[in-house]
MMTF fields as JSON, N, C-alpha, C and O atoms, coordinates in Angstrom:
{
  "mmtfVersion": "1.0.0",
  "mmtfProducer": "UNKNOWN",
  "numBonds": 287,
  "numAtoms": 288,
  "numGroups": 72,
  "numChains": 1,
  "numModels": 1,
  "chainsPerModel": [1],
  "groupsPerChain": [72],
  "chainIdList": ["A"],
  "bondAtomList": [4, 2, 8, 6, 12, 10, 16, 14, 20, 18, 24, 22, 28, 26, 32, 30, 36, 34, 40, 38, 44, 42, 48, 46, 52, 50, 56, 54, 60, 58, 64, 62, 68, 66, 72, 70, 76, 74, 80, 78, 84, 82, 88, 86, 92, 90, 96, 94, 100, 98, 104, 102, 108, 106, 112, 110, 116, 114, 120, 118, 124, 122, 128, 126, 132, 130, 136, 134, 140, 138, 144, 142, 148, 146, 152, 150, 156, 154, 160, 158, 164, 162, 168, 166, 172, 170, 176, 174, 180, 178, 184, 182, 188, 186, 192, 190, 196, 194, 200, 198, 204, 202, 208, 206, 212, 210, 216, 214, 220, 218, 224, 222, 228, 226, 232, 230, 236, 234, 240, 238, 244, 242, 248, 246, 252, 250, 256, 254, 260, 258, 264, 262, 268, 266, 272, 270, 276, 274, 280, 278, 284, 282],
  "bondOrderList": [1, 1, 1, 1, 1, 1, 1, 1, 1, 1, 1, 1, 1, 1, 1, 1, 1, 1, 1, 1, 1, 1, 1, 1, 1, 1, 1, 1, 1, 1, 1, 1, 1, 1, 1, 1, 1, 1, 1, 1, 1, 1, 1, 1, 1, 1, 1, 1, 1, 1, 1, 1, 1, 1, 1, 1, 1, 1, 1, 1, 1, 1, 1, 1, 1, 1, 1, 1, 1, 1, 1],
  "groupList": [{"groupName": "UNK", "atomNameList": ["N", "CA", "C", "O"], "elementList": ["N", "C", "C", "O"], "formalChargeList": [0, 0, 0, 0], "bondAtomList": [1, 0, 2, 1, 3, 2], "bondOrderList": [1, 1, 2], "singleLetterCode": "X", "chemCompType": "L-PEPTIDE LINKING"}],
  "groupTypeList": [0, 0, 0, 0, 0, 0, 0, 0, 0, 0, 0, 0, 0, 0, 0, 0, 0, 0, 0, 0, 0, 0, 0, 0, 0, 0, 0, 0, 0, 0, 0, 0, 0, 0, 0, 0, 0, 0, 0, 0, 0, 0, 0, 0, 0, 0, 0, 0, 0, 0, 0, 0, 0, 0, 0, 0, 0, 0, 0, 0, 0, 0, 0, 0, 0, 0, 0, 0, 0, 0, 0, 0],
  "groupIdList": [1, 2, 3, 4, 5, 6, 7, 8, 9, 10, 11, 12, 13, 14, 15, 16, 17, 18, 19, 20, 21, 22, 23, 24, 25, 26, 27, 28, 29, 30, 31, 32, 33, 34, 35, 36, 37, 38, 39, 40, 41, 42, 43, 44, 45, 46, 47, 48, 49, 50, 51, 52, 53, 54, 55, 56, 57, 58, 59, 60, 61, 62, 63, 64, 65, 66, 67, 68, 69, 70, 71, 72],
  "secStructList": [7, 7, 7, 1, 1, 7, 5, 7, 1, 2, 2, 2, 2, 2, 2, 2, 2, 2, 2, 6, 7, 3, 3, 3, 3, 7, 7, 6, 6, 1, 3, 3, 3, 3, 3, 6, 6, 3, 3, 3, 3, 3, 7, 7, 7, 7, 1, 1, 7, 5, 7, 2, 2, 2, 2, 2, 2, 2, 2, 2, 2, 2, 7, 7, 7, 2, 2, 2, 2, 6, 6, 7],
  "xCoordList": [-56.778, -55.968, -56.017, -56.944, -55.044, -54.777, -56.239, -56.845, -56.549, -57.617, -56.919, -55.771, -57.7, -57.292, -56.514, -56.737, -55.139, -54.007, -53.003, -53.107, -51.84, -50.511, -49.987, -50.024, -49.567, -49.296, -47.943, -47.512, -47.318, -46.017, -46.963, -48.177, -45.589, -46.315, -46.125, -47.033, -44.979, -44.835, -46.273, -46.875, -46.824, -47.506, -49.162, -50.101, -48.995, -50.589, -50.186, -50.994, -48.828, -49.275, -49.643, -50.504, -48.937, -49.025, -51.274, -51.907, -51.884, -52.963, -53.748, -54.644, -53.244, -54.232, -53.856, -54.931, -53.112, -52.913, -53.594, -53.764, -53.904, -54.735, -55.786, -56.389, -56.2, -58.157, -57.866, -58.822, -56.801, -56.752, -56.32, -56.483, -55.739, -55.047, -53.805, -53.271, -53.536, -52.053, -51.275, -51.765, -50.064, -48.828, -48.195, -48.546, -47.412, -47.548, -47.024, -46.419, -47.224, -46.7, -46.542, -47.418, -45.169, -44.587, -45.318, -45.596, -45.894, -46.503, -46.12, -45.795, -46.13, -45.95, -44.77, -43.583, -45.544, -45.008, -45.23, -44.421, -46.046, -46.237, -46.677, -47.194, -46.495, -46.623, -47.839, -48.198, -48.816, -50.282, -50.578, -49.915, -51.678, -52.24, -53.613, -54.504, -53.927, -55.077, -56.006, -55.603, -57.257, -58.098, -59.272, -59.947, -59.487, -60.471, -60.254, -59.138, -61.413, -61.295, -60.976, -60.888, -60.806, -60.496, -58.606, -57.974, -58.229, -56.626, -56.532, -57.132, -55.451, -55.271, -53.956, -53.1, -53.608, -52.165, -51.814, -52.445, -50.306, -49.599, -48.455, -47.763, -48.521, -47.272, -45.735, -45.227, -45.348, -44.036, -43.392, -43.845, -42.53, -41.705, -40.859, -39.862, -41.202, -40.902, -39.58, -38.967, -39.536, -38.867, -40.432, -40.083, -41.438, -42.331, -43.747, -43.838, -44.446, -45.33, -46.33, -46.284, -47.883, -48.466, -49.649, -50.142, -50.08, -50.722, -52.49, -53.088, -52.8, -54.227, -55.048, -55.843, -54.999, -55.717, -55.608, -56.706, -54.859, -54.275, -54.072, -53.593, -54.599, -54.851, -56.261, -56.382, -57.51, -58.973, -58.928, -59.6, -58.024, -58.583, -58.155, -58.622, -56.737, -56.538, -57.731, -58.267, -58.298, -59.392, -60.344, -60.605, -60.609, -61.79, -62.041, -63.092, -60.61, -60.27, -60.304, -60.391, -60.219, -60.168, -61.481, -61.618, -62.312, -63.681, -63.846, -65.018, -63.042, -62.572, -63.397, -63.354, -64.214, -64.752, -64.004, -63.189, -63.897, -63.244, -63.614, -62.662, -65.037, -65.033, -64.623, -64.595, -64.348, -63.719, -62.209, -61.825, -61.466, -60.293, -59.745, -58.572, -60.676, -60.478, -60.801, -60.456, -61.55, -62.1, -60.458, -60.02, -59.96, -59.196, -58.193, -57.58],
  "yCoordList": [48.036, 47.317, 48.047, 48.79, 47.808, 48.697, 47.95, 46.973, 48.804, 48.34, 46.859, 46.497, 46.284, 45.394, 46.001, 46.777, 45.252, 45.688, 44.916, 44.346, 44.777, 43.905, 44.232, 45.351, 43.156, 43.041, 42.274, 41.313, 42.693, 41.639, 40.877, 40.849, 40.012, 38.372, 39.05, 38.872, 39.857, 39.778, 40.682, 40.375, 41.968, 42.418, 41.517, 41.649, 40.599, 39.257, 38.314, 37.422, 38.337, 37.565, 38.318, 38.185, 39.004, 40.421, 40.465, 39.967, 41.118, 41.152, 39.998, 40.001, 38.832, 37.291, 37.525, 37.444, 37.698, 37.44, 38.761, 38.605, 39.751, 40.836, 40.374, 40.408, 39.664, 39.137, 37.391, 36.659, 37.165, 35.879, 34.372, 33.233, 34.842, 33.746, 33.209, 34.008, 32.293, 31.698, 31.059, 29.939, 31.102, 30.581, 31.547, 32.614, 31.859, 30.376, 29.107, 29.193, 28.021, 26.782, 25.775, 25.405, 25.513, 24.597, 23.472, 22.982, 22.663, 21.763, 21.738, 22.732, 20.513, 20.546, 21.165, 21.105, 22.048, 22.687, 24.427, 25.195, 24.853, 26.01, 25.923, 24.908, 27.142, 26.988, 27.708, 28.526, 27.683, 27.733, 28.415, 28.269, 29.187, 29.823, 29.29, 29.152, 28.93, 28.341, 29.238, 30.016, 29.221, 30.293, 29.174, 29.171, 28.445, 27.547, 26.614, 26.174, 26.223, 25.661, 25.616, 24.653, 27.243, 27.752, 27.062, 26.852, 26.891, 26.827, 27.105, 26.514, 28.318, 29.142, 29.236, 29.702, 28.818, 28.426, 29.447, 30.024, 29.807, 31.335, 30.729, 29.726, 32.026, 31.574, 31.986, 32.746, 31.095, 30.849, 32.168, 32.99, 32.642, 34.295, 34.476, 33.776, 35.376, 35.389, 37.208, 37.706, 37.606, 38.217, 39.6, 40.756, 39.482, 40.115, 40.258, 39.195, 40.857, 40.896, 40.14, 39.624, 39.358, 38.92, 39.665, 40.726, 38.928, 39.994, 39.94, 39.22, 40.922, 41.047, 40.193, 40.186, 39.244, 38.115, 37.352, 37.316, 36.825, 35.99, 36.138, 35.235, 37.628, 38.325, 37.689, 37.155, 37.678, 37.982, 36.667, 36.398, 35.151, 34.012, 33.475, 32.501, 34.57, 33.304, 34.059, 33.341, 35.378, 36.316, 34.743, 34.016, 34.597, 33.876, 32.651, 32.436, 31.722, 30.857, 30.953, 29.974, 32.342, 32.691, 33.226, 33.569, 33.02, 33.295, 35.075, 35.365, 36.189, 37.721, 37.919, 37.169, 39.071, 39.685, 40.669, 40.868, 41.889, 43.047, 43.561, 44.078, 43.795, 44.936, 44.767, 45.602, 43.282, 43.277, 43.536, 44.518, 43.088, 43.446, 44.747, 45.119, 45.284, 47.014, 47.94, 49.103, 47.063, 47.675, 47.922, 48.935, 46.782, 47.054, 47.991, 48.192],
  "zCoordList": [-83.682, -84.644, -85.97, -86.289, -86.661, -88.214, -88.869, -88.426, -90.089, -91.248, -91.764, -91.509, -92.373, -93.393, -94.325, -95.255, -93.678, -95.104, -94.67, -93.584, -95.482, -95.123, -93.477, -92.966, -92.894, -91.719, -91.16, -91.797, -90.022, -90.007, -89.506, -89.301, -89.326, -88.445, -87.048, -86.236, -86.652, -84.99, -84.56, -83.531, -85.559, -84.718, -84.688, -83.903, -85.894, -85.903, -84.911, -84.654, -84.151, -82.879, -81.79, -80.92, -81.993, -80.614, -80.555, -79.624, -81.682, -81.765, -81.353, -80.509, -82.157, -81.421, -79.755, -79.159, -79.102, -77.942, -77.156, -75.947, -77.603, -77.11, -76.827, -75.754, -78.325, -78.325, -77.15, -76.897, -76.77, -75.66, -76.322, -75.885, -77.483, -78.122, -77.107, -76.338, -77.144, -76.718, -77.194, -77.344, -77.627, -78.082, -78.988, -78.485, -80.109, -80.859, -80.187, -79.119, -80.737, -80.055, -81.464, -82.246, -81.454, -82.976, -83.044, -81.95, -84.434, -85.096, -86.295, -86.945, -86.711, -87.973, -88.777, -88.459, -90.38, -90.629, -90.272, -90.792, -89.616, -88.957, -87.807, -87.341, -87.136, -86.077, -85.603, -86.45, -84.237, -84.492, -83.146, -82.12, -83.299, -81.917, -81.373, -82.211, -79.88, -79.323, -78.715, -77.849, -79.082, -77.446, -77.542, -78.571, -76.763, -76.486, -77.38, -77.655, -77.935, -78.939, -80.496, -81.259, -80.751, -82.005, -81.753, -80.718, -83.219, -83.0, -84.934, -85.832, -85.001, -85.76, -86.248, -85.496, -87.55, -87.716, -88.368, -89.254, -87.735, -88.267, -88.935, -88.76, -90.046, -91.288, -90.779, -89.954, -91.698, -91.55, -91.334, -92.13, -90.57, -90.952, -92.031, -92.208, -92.761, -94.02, -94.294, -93.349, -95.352, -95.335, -95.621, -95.38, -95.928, -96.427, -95.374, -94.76, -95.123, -94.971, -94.904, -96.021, -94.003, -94.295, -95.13, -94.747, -96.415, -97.414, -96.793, -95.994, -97.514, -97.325, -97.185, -96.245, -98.175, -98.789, -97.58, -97.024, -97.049, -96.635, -94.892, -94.206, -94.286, -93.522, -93.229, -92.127, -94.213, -94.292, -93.995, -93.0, -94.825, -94.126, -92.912, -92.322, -92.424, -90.745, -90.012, -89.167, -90.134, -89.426, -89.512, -88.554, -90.498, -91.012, -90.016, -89.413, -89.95, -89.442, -87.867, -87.124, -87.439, -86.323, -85.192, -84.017, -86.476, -86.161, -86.138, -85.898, -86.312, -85.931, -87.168, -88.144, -87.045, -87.884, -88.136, -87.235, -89.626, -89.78, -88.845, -88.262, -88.078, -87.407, -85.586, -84.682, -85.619, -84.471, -84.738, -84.103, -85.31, -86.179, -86.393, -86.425, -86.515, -86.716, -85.326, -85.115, -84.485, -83.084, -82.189, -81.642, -82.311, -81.061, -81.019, -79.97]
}
């Protein structure tokens, strides 16, 4: 997977679903990815990039460390 840096959304689903994520699947106001019991909500598609910042907390949320993040 790329370093920590701006990311689309298509290739942060493509990646959750490498590490065994599934969906997305619509809720709410975004729509969210499952692998067991973790469930990980992905942003809206935008015209921009998902930013760094903002990269580090769905990781966070996702339980993914940088260096698993950067492994694959």
């Amino acid at each position: 997977m790329p370093p920590i840096k701006p990311v689309k959304r298509k290739e942060l689903i493509k990646f959750f679903r490498k590490l065994g994520f599934s969906g997305p699947y619509s809720g709410g106001r975004h729509q969210f990815m499952i692998k067991e019991n973790i469930t990980v909500v992905i942003p809206n598609p935008h015209k921009k990039d998902i930013g760094k910042e903002l990269l580090l907390r769905i990781l966070k949320q996702a339980n993914i460390s940088r260096k698993e993040w950067e492994a694959l």
